JSON list of C-alpha atoms in Angstrom, two decimals:
[
{"chain": "U", "resi": 157, "resn": "MET", "atom": "CA", "xyz": [0.17, 4.99, 9.02]},
{"chain": "U", "resi": 158, "resn": "GLN", "atom": "CA", "xyz": [3.07, 2.13, 7.82]},
{"chain": "U", "resi": 159, "resn": "LYS", "atom": "CA", "xyz": [1.00, 1.33, 5.04]},
{"chain": "U", "resi": 160, "resn": "TRP", "atom": "CA", "xyz": [1.12, 5.25, 4.00]},
{"chain": "U", "resi": 161, "resn": "ILE", "atom": "CA", "xyz": [4.64, 5.44, 4.60]},
{"chain": "U", "resi": 162, "resn": "ASP", "atom": "CA", "xyz": [6.15, 2.00, 2.89]},
{"chain": "U", "resi": 163, "resn": "ILE", "atom": "CA", "xyz": [4.64, 2.99, -0.86]},
{"chain": "U", "resi": 164, "resn": "PRO", "atom": "CA", "xyz": [6.67, 2.91, -3.88]},
{"chain": "U", "resi": 165, "resn": "PRO", "atom": "CA", "xyz": [8.05, 6.99, -3.65]},
{"chain": "U", "resi": 166, "resn": "VAL", "atom": "CA", "xyz": [9.10, 7.25, -0.20]},
{"chain": "U", "resi": 167, "resn": "TRP", "atom": "CA", "xyz": [11.42, 4.45, -2.05]},
{"chain": "U", "resi": 168, "resn": "LEU", "atom": "CA", "xyz": [11.96, 6.22, -5.15]},
{"chain": "U", "resi": 169, "resn": "LEU", "atom": "CA", "xyz": [12.63, 9.21, -2.97]},
{"chain": "U", "resi": 170, "resn": "ALA", "atom": "CA", "xyz": [15.64, 7.35, -0.82]},
{"chain": "U", "resi": 171, "resn": "MET", "atom": "CA", "xyz": [17.30, 6.07, -3.53]},
{"chain": "U", "resi": 172, "resn": "LEU", "atom": "CA", "xyz": [17.42, 9.55, -4.96]},
{"chain": "U", "resi": 173, "resn": "ILE", "atom": "CA", "xyz": [18.52, 11.28, -1.70]},
{"chain": "U", "resi": 174, "resn": "LEU", "atom": "CA", "xyz": [21.32, 8.47, -1.97]},
{"chain": "U", "resi": 175, "resn": "ALA", "atom": "CA", "xyz": [22.29, 9.29, -5.90]},
{"chain": "U", "resi": 176, "resn": "TRP", "atom": "CA", "xyz": [21.97, 12.58, -4.84]},
{"chain": "U", "resi": 177, "resn": "LEU", "atom": "CA", "xyz": [24.26, 12.71, -1.39]},
{"chain": "U", "resi": 178, "resn": "GLN", "atom": "CA", "xyz": [27.33, 10.28, -3.85]},
{"chain": "U", "resi": 179, "resn": "ALA", "atom": "CA", "xyz": [26.90, 13.02, -6.69]},
{"chain": "U", "resi": 180, "resn": "THR", "atom": "CA", "xyz": [27.83, 15.87, -4.32]},
{"chain": "U", "resi": 181, "resn": "HIS", "atom": "CA", "xyz": [29.52, 14.22, -2.02]},
{"chain": "U", "resi": 182, "resn": "VAL", "atom": "CA", "xyz": [31.42, 11.40, -3.16]},
{"chain": "U", "resi": 183, "resn": "SER", "atom": "CA", "xyz": [32.10, 12.06, -6.74]},
{"chain": "U", "resi": 184, "resn": "ILE", "atom": "CA", "xyz": [35.93, 11.07, -6.95]},
{"chain": "U", "resi": 185, "resn": "GLY", "atom": "CA", "xyz": [36.29, 12.33, -10.16]},
{"chain": "U", "resi": 186, "resn": "LEU", "atom": "CA", "xyz": [33.63, 10.16, -12.40]},
{"chain": "U", "resi": 187, "resn": "SER", "atom": "CA", "xyz": [31.19, 11.36, -14.91]},
{"chain": "U", "resi": 188, "resn": "PHE", "atom": "CA", "xyz": [28.96, 9.80, -17.33]},
{"chain": "U", "resi": 189, "resn": "GLY", "atom": "CA", "xyz": [30.36, 12.50, -20.11]},
{"chain": "U", "resi": 190, "resn": "GLY", "atom": "CA", "xyz": [28.37, 16.01, -19.48]},
{"chain": "U", "resi": 191, "resn": "VAL", "atom": "CA", "xyz": [25.65, 17.21, -22.30]},
{"chain": "U", "resi": 192, "resn": "TRP", "atom": "CA", "xyz": [24.61, 13.68, -23.62]},
{"chain": "U", "resi": 193, "resn": "ALA", "atom": "CA", "xyz": [24.03, 12.58, -19.89]},
{"chain": "U", "resi": 194, "resn": "ASP", "atom": "CA", "xyz": [21.92, 15.58, -19.51]},
{"chain": "U", "resi": 195, "resn": "PHE", "atom": "CA", "xyz": [20.05, 15.02, -22.80]},
{"chain": "U", "resi": 196, "resn": "VAL", "atom": "CA", "xyz": [19.19, 11.08, -21.71]},
{"chain": "U", "resi": 197, "resn": "GLY", "atom": "CA", "xyz": [18.39, 12.06, -18.36]},
{"chain": "U", "resi": 198, "resn": "GLY", "atom": "CA", "xyz": [16.06, 14.42, -19.15]},
{"chain": "U", "resi": 199, "resn": "LEU", "atom": "CA", "xyz": [14.00, 11.91, -21.52]},
{"chain": "U", "resi": 200, "resn": "LEU", "atom": "CA", "xyz": [14.13, 9.52, -19.36]},
{"chain": "U", "resi": 201, "resn": "VAL", "atom": "CA", "xyz": [12.92, 11.43, -16.44]},
{"chain": "U", "resi": 202, "resn": "GLY", "atom": "CA", "xyz": [10.45, 13.24, -18.92]},
{"chain": "U", "resi": 203, "resn": "GLY", "atom": "CA", "xyz": [9.30, 9.68, -20.17]},
{"chain": "U", "resi": 204, "resn": "GLY", "atom": "CA", "xyz": [8.86, 8.28, -16.58]},
{"chain": "U", "resi": 205, "resn": "LEU", "atom": "CA", "xyz": [6.77, 11.21, -15.49]},
{"chain": "U", "resi": 206, "resn": "LEU", "atom": "CA", "xyz": [4.47, 10.60, -19.26]},
{"chain": "U", "resi": 207, "resn": "PHE", "atom": "CA", "xyz": [4.24, 7.02, -17.94]},
{"chain": "U", "resi": 208, "resn": "MET", "atom": "CA", "xyz": [2.60, 7.73, -14.71]},
{"chain": "U", "resi": 209, "resn": "ILE", "atom": "CA", "xyz": [0.75, 10.43, -15.81]},
{"chain": "U", "resi": 210, "resn": "PHE", "atom": "CA", "xyz": [-1.18, 7.87, -18.79]},
{"chain": "U", "resi": 211, "resn": "ALA", "atom": "CA", "xyz": [-1.56, 5.01, -16.14]},
{"chain": "U", "resi": 212, "resn": "LEU", "atom": "CA", "xyz": [-3.08, 7.11, -13.46]},
{"chain": "U", "resi": 213, "resn": "TYR", "atom": "CA", "xyz": [-5.03, 8.67, -16.10]},
{"chain": "U", "resi": 214, "resn": "GLU", "atom": "CA", "xyz": [-6.12, 4.98, -16.68]},
{"chain": "U", "resi": 215, "resn": "MET", "atom": "CA", "xyz": [-6.70, 4.05, -13.59]},
{"chain": "U", "resi": 216, "resn": "ARG", "atom": "CA", "xyz": [-8.64, 7.01, -13.13]},
{"chain": "U", "resi": 217, "resn": "ARG", "atom": "CA", "xyz": [-10.90, 6.05, -16.02]},
{"chain": "U", "resi": 218, "resn": "PHE", "atom": "CA", "xyz": [-11.72, 2.82, -14.65]},
{"chain": "U", "resi": 219, "resn": "LYS", "atom": "CA", "xyz": [-12.50, 4.09, -11.04]},
{"chain": "U", "resi": 220, "resn": "THR", "atom": "CA", "xyz": [-9.63, 1.59, -9.04]},
{"chain": "U", "resi": 221, "resn": "THR", "atom": "CA", "xyz": [-7.02, 3.24, -7.06]},
{"chain": "U", "resi": 222, "resn": "PRO", "atom": "CA", "xyz": [-3.34, 3.55, -7.75]},
{"chain": "U", "resi": 223, "resn": "ILE", "atom": "CA", "xyz": [-2.75, 3.11, -3.87]},
{"chain": "U", "resi": 224, "resn": "PRO", "atom": "CA", "xyz": [-0.22, -0.20, -3.72]},
{"chain": "U", "resi": 225, "resn": "HIS", "atom": "CA", "xyz": [-1.52, -2.15, -0.59]},
{"chain": "U", "resi": 226, "resn": "MET", "atom": "CA", "xyz": [-5.48, -1.78, -1.39]},
{"chain": "U", "resi": 227, "resn": "ASP", "atom": "CA", "xyz": [-7.27, -3.84, -3.39]},
{"chain": "U", "resi": 228, "resn": "ALA", "atom": "CA", "xyz": [-8.10, -3.22, -7.24]},
{"chain": "U", "resi": 229, "resn": "ASP", "atom": "CA", "xyz": [-11.73, -2.51, -8.35]},
{"chain": "U", "resi": 230, "resn": "HIS", "atom": "CA", "xyz": [-11.02, -2.97, -12.02]},
{"chain": "U", "resi": 231, "resn": "LEU", "atom": "CA", "xyz": [-8.49, -4.88, -14.19]},
{"chain": "U", "resi": 232, "resn": "VAL", "atom": "CA", "xyz": [-7.43, -2.22, -16.06]},
{"chain": "U", "resi": 233, "resn": "ILE", "atom": "CA", "xyz": [-5.50, -3.54, -19.11]},
{"chain": "U", "resi": 234, "resn": "THR", "atom": "CA", "xyz": [-5.85, -0.62, -21.76]},
{"chain": "U", "resi": 235, "resn": "GLY", "atom": "CA", "xyz": [-3.75, 2.55, -22.44]},
{"chain": "U", "resi": 236, "resn": "ILE", "atom": "CA", "xyz": [-0.34, 2.32, -21.56]},
{"chain": "U", "resi": 237, "resn": "PHE", "atom": "CA", "xyz": [-1.42, -0.43, -19.39]},
{"chain": "U", "resi": 238, "resn": "ALA", "atom": "CA", "xyz": [-1.65, -2.43, -23.07]},
{"chain": "U", "resi": 239, "resn": "ARG", "atom": "CA", "xyz": [2.30, -2.04, -23.04]},
{"chain": "U", "resi": 240, "resn": "SER", "atom": "CA", "xyz": [3.41, -2.85, -19.32]},
{"chain": "U", "resi": 241, "resn": "ARG", "atom": "CA", "xyz": [1.46, -4.76, -16.17]},
{"chain": "U", "resi": 242, "resn": "ASN", "atom": "CA", "xyz": [3.24, -1.90, -14.26]},
{"chain": "U", "resi": 243, "resn": "PRO", "atom": "CA", "xyz": [4.42, 1.74, -16.32]},
{"chain": "U", "resi": 244, "resn": "ILE", "atom": "CA", "xyz": [3.79, 3.38, -12.72]},
{"chain": "U", "resi": 245, "resn": "TYR", "atom": "CA", "xyz": [6.77, 1.39, -11.64]},
{"chain": "U", "resi": 246, "resn": "LEU", "atom": "CA", "xyz": [8.91, 1.68, -14.86]},
{"chain": "U", "resi": 247, "resn": "GLY", "atom": "CA", "xyz": [8.35, 5.09, -14.99]},
{"chain": "U", "resi": 248, "resn": "ASP", "atom": "CA", "xyz": [9.75, 5.01, -11.30]},
{"chain": "U", "resi": 249, "resn": "VAL", "atom": "CA", "xyz": [12.45, 3.62, -12.76]},
{"chain": "U", "resi": 250, "resn": "LEU", "atom": "CA", "xyz": [13.17, 6.07, -15.45]},
{"chain": "U", "resi": 251, "resn": "ILE", "atom": "CA", "xyz": [13.31, 8.94, -13.24]},
{"chain": "U", "resi": 252, "resn": "LEU", "atom": "CA", "xyz": [15.77, 7.32, -10.77]},
{"chain": "U", "resi": 253, "resn": "THR", "atom": "CA", "xyz": [17.66, 6.42, -13.91]},
{"chain": "U", "resi": 254, "resn": "GLY", "atom": "CA", "xyz": [17.70, 9.86, -15.90]},
{"chain": "U", "resi": 255, "resn": "LEU", "atom": "CA", "xyz": [17.78, 11.47, -12.24]},
{"chain": "U", "resi": 256, "resn": "ILE", "atom": "CA", "xyz": [21.30, 9.50, -11.95]},
{"chain": "U", "resi": 257, "resn": "LEU", "atom": "CA", "xyz": [22.50, 10.33, -15.41]},
{"chain": "U", "resi": 258, "resn": "ARG", "atom": "CA", "xyz": [21.61, 14.18, -14.84]},
{"chain": "U", "resi": 259, "resn": "TRP", "atom": "CA", "xyz": [23.33, 14.44, -11.33]},
{"chain": "U", "resi": 260, "resn": "ASP", "atom": "CA", "xyz": [26.46, 12.55, -12.91]},
{"chain": "U", "resi": 261, "resn": "ALA", "atom": "CA", "xyz": [26.38, 10.23, -9.97]},
{"chain": "U", "resi": 262, "resn": "VAL", "atom": "CA", "xyz": [28.06, 7.18, -11.85]},
{"chain": "U", "resi": 263, "resn": "LEU", "atom": "CA", "xyz": [28.58, 5.04, -8.34]},
{"chain": "U", "resi": 264, "resn": "ALA", "atom": "CA", "xyz": [24.85, 5.56, -7.63]},
{"chain": "U", "resi": 265, "resn": "LEU", "atom": "CA", "xyz": [24.32, 3.26, -10.64]},
{"chain": "U", "resi": 266, "resn": "PRO", "atom": "CA", "xyz": [23.52, -0.06, -8.43]},
{"chain": "U", "resi": 267, "resn": "LEU", "atom": "CA", "xyz": [20.74, 1.87, -7.00]},
{"chain": "U", "resi": 268, "resn": "ILE", "atom": "CA", "xyz": [19.16, 1.14, -9.89]},
{"chain": "U", "resi": 269, "resn": "PRO", "atom": "CA", "xyz": [18.81, -2.72, -9.81]},
{"chain": "U", "resi": 270, "resn": "ILE", "atom": "CA", "xyz": [18.16, -2.26, -5.66]},
{"chain": "U", "resi": 271, "resn": "PHE", "atom": "CA", "xyz": [15.35, -0.26, -6.32]},
{"chain": "U", "resi": 272, "resn": "VAL", "atom": "CA", "xyz": [14.08, -2.74, -8.76]},
{"chain": "U", "resi": 273, "resn": "TRP", "atom": "CA", "xyz": [14.72, -5.71, -7.08]},
{"chain": "U", "resi": 274, "resn": "ILE", "atom": "CA", "xyz": [12.56, -3.47, -3.56]},
{"chain": "U", "resi": 275, "resn": "ILE", "atom": "CA", "xyz": [9.69, -2.57, -6.25]},
{"chain": "U", "resi": 276, "resn": "GLU", "atom": "CA", "xyz": [9.39, -6.03, -7.52]},
{"chain": "U", "resi": 277, "resn": "ARG", "atom": "CA", "xyz": [9.38, -8.26, -3.98]},
{"chain": "U", "resi": 278, "resn": "ARG", "atom": "CA", "xyz": [7.65, -5.08, -1.86]},
{"chain": "U", "resi": 279, "resn": "PHE", "atom": "CA", "xyz": [4.99, -4.05, -3.81]},
{"chain": "U", "resi": 280, "resn": "ILE", "atom": "CA", "xyz": [4.40, -6.21, -7.73]},
{"chain": "U", "resi": 281, "resn": "ILE", "atom": "CA", "xyz": [4.97, -9.46, -6.55]},
{"chain": "U", "resi": 282, "resn": "PRO", "atom": "CA", "xyz": [2.04, -8.76, -3.82]},
{"chain": "U", "resi": 283, "resn": "GLU", "atom": "CA", "xyz": [-0.48, -6.64, -6.02]},
{"chain": "U", "resi": 284, "resn": "GLU", "atom": "CA", "xyz": [-0.28, -9.24, -8.69]},
{"chain": "U", "resi": 285, "resn": "ASP", "atom": "CA", "xyz": [-1.10, -11.81, -6.25]},
{"chain": "U", "resi": 286, "resn": "ARG", "atom": "CA", "xyz": [-3.99, -9.91, -5.17]},
{"chain": "U", "resi": 287, "resn": "LEU", "atom": "CA", "xyz": [-4.82, -9.62, -8.82]},
{"chain": "U", "resi": 288, "resn": "ARG", "atom": "CA", "xyz": [-4.66, -13.18, -9.88]},
{"chain": "U", "resi": 289, "resn": "ARG", "atom": "CA", "xyz": [-7.27, -13.72, -6.74]},
{"chain": "U", "resi": 290, "resn": "LYS", "atom": "CA", "xyz": [-9.50, -11.45, -7.58]},
{"chain": "U", "resi": 291, "resn": "PHE", "atom": "CA", "xyz": [-9.60, -11.57, -11.22]},
{"chain": "U", "resi": 292, "resn": "ARG", "atom": "CA", "xyz": [-8.67, -15.46, -12.13]},
{"chain": "U", "resi": 293, "resn": "ALA", "atom": "CA", "xyz": [-8.52, -15.99, -15.69]},
{"chain": "U", "resi": 294, "resn": "ASP", "atom": "CA", "xyz": [-8.70, -12.09, -16.59]},
{"chain": "U", "resi": 295, "resn": "PHE", "atom": "CA", "xyz": [-5.46, -11.88, -15.28]},
{"chain": "U", "resi": 296, "resn": "ALA", "atom": "CA", "xyz": [-4.05, -15.02, -16.67]},
{"chain": "U", "resi": 297, "resn": "ARG", "atom": "CA", "xyz": [-4.58, -14.06, -20.08]},
{"chain": "U", "resi": 298, "resn": "TYR", "atom": "CA", "xyz": [-3.29, -10.29, -19.58]},
{"chain": "U", "resi": 299, "resn": "CYS", "atom": "CA", "xyz": [0.06, -11.56, -18.30]},
{"chain": "U", "resi": 300, "resn": "GLU", "atom": "CA", "xyz": [-0.03, -13.68, -21.10]},
{"chain": "U", "resi": 301, "resn": "LYS", "atom": "CA", "xyz": [-0.07, -11.20, -23.72]},
{"chain": "U", "resi": 302, "resn": "THR", "atom": "CA", "xyz": [1.65, -8.40, -21.56]},
{"chain": "U", "resi": 303, "resn": "ARG", "atom": "CA", "xyz": [5.27, -8.66, -19.98]},
{"chain": "U", "resi": 304, "resn": "ARG", "atom": "CA", "xyz": [5.91, -7.17, -15.97]},
{"chain": "U", "resi": 305, "resn": "TRP", "atom": "CA", "xyz": [8.31, -4.43, -17.00]},
{"chain": "U", "resi": 306, "resn": "ILE", "atom": "CA", "xyz": [8.02, -3.58, -21.01]}
]
C-alpha cells in the first residue's frame, strides 16, 4: 500500500494543495500581475499535460510501465524521451509552476525547487539506478545523448 501512496502524483497533489492554500489564505498582497500570469500559467499546464500524454503513449507503445517503483521491461528512448529522460516528471513541474502562476501564489514559488528535489531523490535517481543495472551500455549511451530534465 505504501508504494501506491508514495507516487509522484501524490507529491504533486500535496504541493498543489499547499500552493492553493497559500493563494487563498496567505496572499499578503503579492501578485504576479494578472492576465500574463494566467496566460503563461495556462500554457505551462497545457505543456505539462502534453509531455505526460506523449510519454505515456511511448511507454504504452513499448509495453513498459510508467509506475516508478516497478522495473521497466524496455528502455524507451524515442519520441519525447529523445528530448528528456523524465518527461512525465517535467510535466509535473510544468503543471505545478503553471498553477502557481494562475493562482497568483507568489509565496508558493519555493515549492517548485522543493518538488524537483523530492522527485529526483525519491524517484528519478532510484529509477535511473534500476535502468543502469538492467540496460547497462544502452542506458549509458542514452544518458550521454539525453539530459535528465531538458
